[in-house]
Amino acid sequence: MIEHTFEEHAEPAAKVDDTIGAMTNDDFEDGAGTGETTDETLPDGLPEKFWDSERQQIPTDELAKSYRALEQKLGSYDGLNIPESPDDYDIDINDQGIQIDPGVNAKLHEAGFSQDQVQLVYDLAGEVLSPMMGNLASDLAIENDKKRLIEHFGGEQKWGEISQQIKAWG
């Protein structure tokens, strides 16, 4: 887990540039590590915005600036509040019909869900799925009761007649 930010470990860009500028290719085998390339092509995997074609080197100040901006935009991993393991999610269940599911938690953790996001999943399950399940259970109970009444009164036709009488009476 990342515990420090770029700023805590990075030298200021000017200092890095001075160090690189003071080094020569003799300091490194084949110029590796200087940010310079031996030919006039863009190094593999390096975005064009991080290549100074005139000087044939990587502008480290721009690279560092971009990294800091990215870190500010995304935040550090610690700031995302993602626990070490799926078992470390602290979930508050407000609905009696919802239970914590370790399999669901494992999938959410694998997907990088934060503590707040996992809590939201369980809250939504309580608000949306629980009432839906209650309605399904109620509908199923009504169907089962109707089947028992049909059997008790000797078939669907007989139950139809008796149910009409009950409706008229009630």
Backbone as a ProteinNet text record, in pm:
[ID]
protein_1_A
[PRIMARY]
MIEHTFEEHAEPAAKVDDTIGAMTNDDFEDGAGTGETTDETLPDGLPEKFWDSERQQIPTDELAKSYRALEQKLGSYDGLNIPESPDDYDIDINDQGIQIDPGVNAKLHEAGFSQDQVQLVYDLAGEVLSPMMGNLASDLAIENDKKRLIEHFGGEQKWGEISQQIKAWG
[TERTIARY]
84.9	0	89	54.5	131.6	107.1	216.3	199.9	250.1	316.3	373	334	339.1	307.9	436.2	420.6	534.1	616.1	549.6	619.1	713.3	681.4	765.2	899.2	904	1024.2	1094.2	1026	1082.6	1169	1278.7	1359.1	1290.6	1307.5	1248.7	1299	1214.9	1247.6	1377.5	1400.8	1522.5	1645.9	1642.3	1755.3	1779.8	1672.8	1685.7	1746.3	1698.8	1751.8	1899.6	1939.8	2080.1	2165.9	2116.7	2191.2	2205.9	2098.1	2103.1	2192.7	2183	2265.6	2414.3	2449	2588.7	2645.9	2560.8	2606.7	2634.1	2722.4	2751.2	2720.7	2722.8	2699	2805.4	2924.5	3029.4	2990.6	2900.5	2855.3	2764	2706.4	2611.3	2646.9	2624.5	2647	2543.7	2586	2498.3	2405.2	2440.3	2357.1	2232.8	2215.1	2095.5	2090.1	1973.7	1954.6	1966.4	2017.7	2032.6	1907.4	1815.6	1698	1724.2	1848.4	1883.7	1880.5	1853.2	1858.6	1972	2020.1	2131.7	2086.5	1956.9	1906	1801.1	1747.5	1655	1508.8	1479.4	1341.1	1287.1	1158.3	1088.8	1110.9	1153.4	1172.6	1041.7	1052.2	934.8	854	723.7	632.6	624.9	702.9	703.3	608.9	509.7	421.1	500.4	457.6	528.4	541.6	442.8	449.8	565.7	623	737.1	868.1	874.3	996.1	1032.5	1152.6	1205.3	1288.6	1229.6	1296.9	1417.7	1417.5	1532.4	1654.1	1633.2	1744.1	1765.9	1672.2	1679.1	1688.7	1597.5	1593	1454	1434.5	1307.1	1310.8	1213.7	1208.6	1152.7	1242.5	1200.6	1109.9	1126.7	1039.6	894.5	872.8	736.8	681.2	765.4	724	683.1	763.7	733.2	606.1	591.9	472.6	346.6	354	239.8	206.6	308.9	287.2	218.1	265.6	202.7	56.6	27.4	-111.1	-198.1	-144.1	-218.5	-245	-145.6	-163	-268.3	-268.6	-369.7	-508.6	-518.8	-648.8	-701.8	-615.6	-658.9	-647.2	-560.8	-536.8	-445.4	-402.9	-319	-408.3	-353.8	-430	-488.7	-411.1	-461.1	-584.4	-588.9	-700.5	-829.8	-821.8	-941.5	-1019.9	-960.8	-1028.4	-1067.3	-973.8	-994.1	-921.6	-993.2	-928.1	-830.3	-746.2	-646.7	-712.4	-824.1	-891	-1042.2	-1117	-1263.2	-1323.9	-1255.7	-1306.2	-1297	-1220.1	-1200	-1303.6	-1396.8	-1504.1	-1588.7	-1619.7	-1704.2	-1841.8	-1932.4	-2062.2	-2170.4	-2249.3	-2361.6	-2489.3	-2553.7	-2675.9	-2796.1	-2875.9	-2994.9	-3121	-3114.4	-3231.2	-3215	-3315.2	-3307.3	-3301.1	-3352.3	-3354.7	-3224.4	-3131.4	-3003.6	-2895.7	-2812.9	-2701.5	-2571.7	-2463.8	-2332.7	-2294.1	-2249.7	-2212.9	-2063.1	-1983.8	-1838.8	-1801.4	-1878.9	-1851.7	-1870	-1976.1	-2000.1	-1888	-1851.7	-1744.6	-1613.3	-1583.9	-1460.3	-1460.6	-1574.5	-1583.4	-1572.8	-1635.5	-1628.6	-1485.4	-1417.1	-1278.4	-1188.2	-1208.9	-1130.1	-1149.2	-1269.1	-1298.7	-1249.2	-1193.6	-1138.2	-1239.6	-1349.3	-1450.6	-1397.8	-1425.7	-1387.9	-1489.4	-1457.4	-1548.8	-1684.7	-1684.2	-1809.7	-1889.5	-1820.9	-1890.6	-1955.9	-1885.7	-1942.9	-2062.9	-2053	-2166.4	-2285.4	-2261.2	-2368.4	-2435	-2357.1	-2413.8	-2511.5	-2470.2	-2557.5	-2678.1	-2658.3	-2770.9	-2874.4	-2827	-2918.9	-2990.7	-2920.2	-2985	-3099.2	-3077.8	-3182.6	-3299.2	-3269.5	-3374.1	-3451.3	-3383.7	-3446	-3480.4	-3382.7	-3404.6	-3491.2	-3474.1	-3551.3	-3701.7	-3750.7	-3894.8	-3940.2	-3855.6	-3889.6	-3904.6	-3814	-3821.5	-3945	-3979.5	-4100.1	-4224.7	-4231.3	-4345.6	-4352.8	-4238.4	-4236.8	-4283.6	-4240	-4281.2	-4431.3	-4483	-4626.5	-4706.4	-4661.1	-4729	-4726.2	-4615.5	-4602.8	-4697.1	-4707.6	-4798	-4943	-4980.8	-5117.8	-5145.8	-5051.8	-5068.8	-5081	-4999.1	-5005.9	-5139.2	-5186.2	-5316.1	-5429.1	-5424.7	-5528.3	-5527.9	-5410.7	-5401.5	-5460.2	-5432.7	-5487	-5639.5	-5693.4	-5839.2	-5904	-5842.7	-5895.1	-5901.1	-5792.8	-5790.8	-5897.2	-5907.7	-6001	-6147.5	-6181.8	-6321.3	-6350.5	-6256.3	-6285.6	-6262.7	-6172	-6138.1	-6159	-6108.9	-6110.3	-6252.2	-6334.1	-6470.7	-6550.2	-6542.7	-6616.6	-6567.3	-6432.3	-6376.4	-6423.4	-6434.9	-6483.3	-6623.5	-6711	-6848.8	-6850.5	-6776.4	-6775.7	-6710.4	-6604.6	-6537.4	-6629.5	-6716.6	-6814.2	-6915.8	-6959.2	-7054.5	-6991	-6864.2	-6794	-6780.3	-6747.3	-6734.3	-6868.1	-6977	-7110.6	-7149.4	-7114.4	-7149.2	-7065.3	-6935.3	-6840.5	-6850.1
-118	0	123.7	223.7	347.2	427.8	467	539.8	683.8	718.8	852	912.7	1043.8	1111.6	1139	1172.3	1202.8	1317.5	1419.7	1537.6	1504.5	1402.3	1367.5	1309	1252.1	1182.2	1248	1333	1389.1	1510	1520.3	1640.3	1744.7	1871.5	1973.1	1954.5	1987.2	1964.5	2034.3	2156.3	2228.6	2153.1	2098.5	2023.4	1897.5	1829.4	1709.8	1747	1855.6	1899.4	1934.5	2002.6	2038.4	1913.7	1813.3	1688.3	1619.4	1611.7	1547.1	1625.7	1758.2	1840.3	1826.2	1798.4	1785.2	1649.5	1552.9	1419.3	1411.9	1324.3	1300.8	1156.4	1125.2	987	893.3	946.8	862.5	813.8	888.9	848.3	727.1	699.6	589.9	508.1	379.3	291.8	323	353.4	385	502.4	588.1	704.1	672.3	548.5	510.5	588.2	633.4	702.3	852.4	904.7	1049.4	1115	1034.8	1092	1120.7	1097.1	1120.3	988.5	997.5	878.5	894	781.8	786.4	811.8	798.9	830.5	940.2	984.5	1096.6	1053.6	938.9	892	899.6	902.7	903.4	768.8	767.6	640.2	560.8	428.9	341.6	367.2	381	396.1	535.8	628.2	764.5	851.5	914.3	1004.5	1122.4	1169.7	1279.6	1403.2	1428.5	1550.4	1546.5	1427.5	1415.2	1396	1443.8	1430.1	1564.7	1610.7	1733.2	1691.9	1704.9	1657.8	1744.1	1871.5	1957.5	1916.9	1893.4	1857.7	1706.7	1629.5	1483.3	1428.7	1477.4	1428.1	1444.9	1381.5	1389.5	1512.9	1603.8	1720	1676.3	1646.4	1589.1	1681.7	1812.6	1904.2	1888.2	1869.3	1847.8	1713.6	1612.2	1479.7	1484.4	1550.8	1562.2	1644.5	1752.6	1837.8	1758.2	1681.1	1599.9	1494.1	1434.3	1332.7	1393.8	1510.5	1576.4	1610	1657.1	1689.9	1564.7	1456	1330.1	1281.7	1293.2	1250	1335.4	1464.7	1551	1515.7	1484.8	1451.7	1319.1	1219.4	1086.5	1063.9	1137.2	1114.2	994.7	974.3	857.6	738.5	620	496.8	497	547.3	553	641.3	746.5	839	781	668.7	607.8	525.9	499.5	426	284.5	217	77.8	-8.2	-97.4	-178.7	-280	-335.6	-434.8	-558.6	-602.2	-723.6	-703	-788.1	-775.6	-792.2	-867.6	-888.9	-763.3	-664.9	-542.9	-434.5	-457.9	-360.4	-355.9	-235.8	-216.5	-173.4	-270.6	-246.6	-239.4	-132.4	-112.4	-153.8	-258.3	-309.2	-249.2	-170.8	-108	-188.2	-284.3	-362.2	-505.4	-556.2	-691.3	-798.3	-768.6	-867.1	-877.3	-788.4	-787.3	-843.8	-930.1	-987.4	-959.2	-947.4	-926.6	-1054	-1038.1	-1151.7	-1144.8	-1235.1	-1232.9	-1246.3	-1320.9	-1334.6	-1203	-1131.1	-999.1	-904	-907.3	-819.8	-847.2	-974.5	-1009.7	-950.1	-957.3	-901.1	-748.9	-686.4	-540.8	-496.7	-571.2	-538.9	-555.2	-661.9	-686.6	-573.4	-516.9	-406.5	-271.9	-270.6	-147.2	-58	-115.5	-35	13.6	139.9	198.2	157.6	190.4	163.3	228.3	354.7	426.6	365.3	320.5	260.1	127.6	47.2	-80.8	-55.4	42.5	75.6	118	194.7	237.5	117.5	18.9	-101.9	-168.7	-184.8	-249.6	-161.5	-30	60.4	52.1	50.6	39.9	-94.2	-198.8	-330.4	-325.4	-257.9	-245.8	-160.5	-53.3	38.3	-13.2	-82.7	-122.5	-271.4	-355.4	-499.5	-557.8	-509.6	-565.3	-547.6	-427.8	-414.6	-499.8	-508.4	-588.8	-736.1	-783.5	-922.4	-943	-842.8	-851.4	-863.6	-786.1	-794.2	-930.2	-983.4	-1115.7	-1222.8	-1213.1	-1310.4	-1301.3	-1179.7	-1160.6	-1218.7	-1192	-1246.6	-1398.7	-1455.6	-1601.3	-1659.5	-1593.7	-1640.5	-1636.7	-1531.6	-1521.2	-1635.6	-1664	-1774.3	-1908.3	-1929.9	-2055.9	-2069.5	-1960.5	-1964	-1995.5	-1935.5	-1959.4	-2106.3	-2164.8	-2307	-2395.6	-2362.7	-2443.2	-2432	-2313.4	-2295.5	-2373.2	-2370.8	-2445.2	-2593.4	-2644.6	-2786.5	-2815.1	-2728.4	-2749.6	-2752.7	-2666.2	-2657.4	-2744.1	-2828.7	-2927	-2882.2	-2794.3	-2756.6	-2608.8	-2567	-2424.7	-2373.3	-2452.8	-2408.3	-2390.2	-2487.5	-2480.3	-2360.8	-2341.6	-2228.6	-2096.8	-2089.1	-1968.2	-1931.9	-2031	-2006.1	-1959.8	-2029.8	-1996.2	-1859.7	-1830.6	-1701.8	-1585.8	-1604.5	-1501.8	-1481.8	-1592.1	-1582.5	-1509.7	-1541.4	-1476.4	-1326	-1288.6	-1146.8	-1074.5	-1139.5	-1079.2	-1064.8	-1162.1	-1160.5	-1057.1	-1045.3	-960.1	-819.5
0	0	0	-79.9	-88.8	37.1	102.4	227.5	219.3	111.8	100.2	-33.6	-37.7	-163.1	-239.8	-365	-452.1	-394	-341.9	-292.6	-177.7	-97.4	16.4	-27.5	-145.1	-189	-306.5	-377.5	-500.1	-469.7	-543.1	-536.7	-622.9	-593.3	-680.8	-822.9	-920.1	-1060.6	-1100.4	-1053	-1090.1	-1042.8	-923.1	-868.9	-951.3	-989.6	-1072.5	-1206.9	-1268.6	-1398	-1387.2	-1277.5	-1259	-1249.5	-1177	-1162.4	-1296.4	-1372	-1502.7	-1596.6	-1592.2	-1680.2	-1650.3	-1525.1	-1487.1	-1525.6	-1553.5	-1589.4	-1738.8	-1774	-1915.4	-1947.7	-2076.1	-2116.9	-2062.4	-2030.5	-1973.1	-1833.8	-1766.8	-1633.7	-1637.9	-1753.7	-1768.3	-1890.4	-1882.5	-1997.9	-2104.6	-2224.6	-2337.8	-2308.8	-2214.8	-2186.5	-2106.7	-2059.9	-1984.3	-1854.2	-1817.2	-1690.5	-1700.8	-1811.1	-1824	-1875.8	-1929	-1991.6	-2137.7	-2183.4	-2322.5	-2399.2	-2526.9	-2610.9	-2709.9	-2762.6	-2855.4	-2998.3	-3026.7	-3160.1	-3149.1	-3262.9	-3261.9	-3260.4	-3205.1	-3200.2	-3059.3	-3053.1	-2924.5	-2855.9	-2729.3	-2659.1	-2651.9	-2659.2	-2653.2	-2526.8	-2543.9	-2431.1	-2373	-2423.5	-2370.1	-2451.9	-2387.1	-2461	-2518.6	-2634.4	-2701.5	-2614.5	-2530.7	-2449.8	-2349.9	-2326.9	-2236.3	-2312.5	-2435.3	-2513.7	-2575.1	-2549	-2608	-2728.8	-2848.6	-2970.2	-3006.5	-2968.9	-2998.6	-2916.5	-2788.9	-2699.3	-2691.8	-2750.3	-2749	-2606.6	-2521.2	-2384.3	-2325.7	-2214	-2142.4	-2053.4	-2067.4	-1977.5	-1841.6	-1750.6	-1622.1	-1542.4	-1559.4	-1486.3	-1531.4	-1661.8	-1713.4	-1666.6	-1664.6	-1619.3	-1471.9	-1390.1	-1247.6	-1225.6	-1300.6	-1289.1	-1324	-1430.8	-1472.8	-1368	-1311.1	-1207.6	-1086	-1042.9	-927.5	-956	-1077.3	-1114.3	-1114	-1165.1	-1166.2	-1024.4	-938.5	-800.3	-729.5	-755.9	-695.1	-745.3	-873.8	-931.7	-878.9	-873.8	-831.7	-682.2	-616.9	-476	-458.4	-337.8	-310.9	-280.9	-289.7	-265.8	-124.9	-27.4	110.4	121.1	43	48.8	-5	-73.6	-130.8	-29.1	86.2	193.2	149.1	81.2	41.9	144.3	212.3	315.1	255.1	341.8	300.2	240.5	297.8	249.3	251.9	182.2	182	321.4	406.5	542.7	628.4	583.7	661.9	635.1	543.1	523.2	650.2	696.6	814.9	765.3	755.5	692.7	799.2	793.6	885.4	812.4	861.9	799.8	872.1	798.8	856.2	830	741.5	701	749.2	819	874	765.4	647.1	539.8	462.1	488.8	417.3	508.3	452	527	452.6	527.4	466.8	392.5	269.1	184.9	154.3	212	188.5	40.5	-37.1	-180.2	-253.7	-219.3	-279.3	-237.9	-109.9	-61.8	-134.3	-161.4	-232.3	-372.9	-440.5	-576.1	-573.1	-474.8	-463.1	-432.6	-346.4	-311.7	-433.6	-507.6	-628.8	-730.2	-733.5	-825.6	-772.4	-650.7	-595.5	-526.8	-477.7	-410.1	-275.5	-246.4	-118	-11.7	112.1	223.2	197.5	155.4	130.8	16.4	-87.6	-201.4	-162.7	-83.8	-39.8	50.5	139.1	225.2	140.4	35.3	-54.2	-121.5	-162.8	-224.3	-127.7	-2.8	95.7	129.9	136.7	162.7	50.5	-74	-187.8	-188.8	-151.9	-144.1	-43.3	69.1	169.7	122.8	49.8	4.9	-116.3	-206.3	-332.5	-335.8	-309.5	-322.5	-211.7	-90.6	20.6	0.7	-33.6	-59.7	-178.9	-280.4	-396.7	-356.9	-274.8	-228.3	-141	-61.7	20.4	-65.7	-173.1	-264.8	-332.4	-372.7	-435.3	-337.8	-214.3	-113	-88.4	-85	-64.5	-181.2	-303.5	-421.7	-421.6	-381.9	-376.1	-270.8	-156.2	-50.4	-98.2	-170	-222.6	-319.5	-407.9	-503.6	-432	-331.3	-255.2	-181.9	-122	-52.4	-150.1	-268.2	-368.7	-411.7	-431.8	-469.1	-359.6	-235	-123.9	-118.3	-142.7	-142.7	-257.8	-374.4	-489.7	-456.2	-396.1	-357.1	-250.7	-152.4	-41.1	-88.2	-183.4	-228.3	-350.9	-389.7	-493.7	-636	-660.7	-797.9	-824	-938.3	-972.1	-999	-1065.2	-1095.5	-966.2	-877.4	-750.4	-668.6	-664.8	-591.4	-652.8	-784.2	-850.4	-804.9	-793.2	-747.2	-602.4	-517.9	-374.5	-351.4	-424.5	-404.5	-442.1	-544.9	-582.5	-470.5	-408.9	-297.2	-179.1	-152.8	-40.7	-67.9	-192.1	-227.6	-210.1	-252	-239.8	-93.3	-15.5	126.5	200.8	166.3	239.3	198.1
[MASK]
++++++++++++++++++++++++++++++++++++++++++++++++++++++++++++++++++++++++++++++++++++++++++++++++++++++++++++++++++++++++++++++++++++++++++++++++++++++++++++++++++++++++++

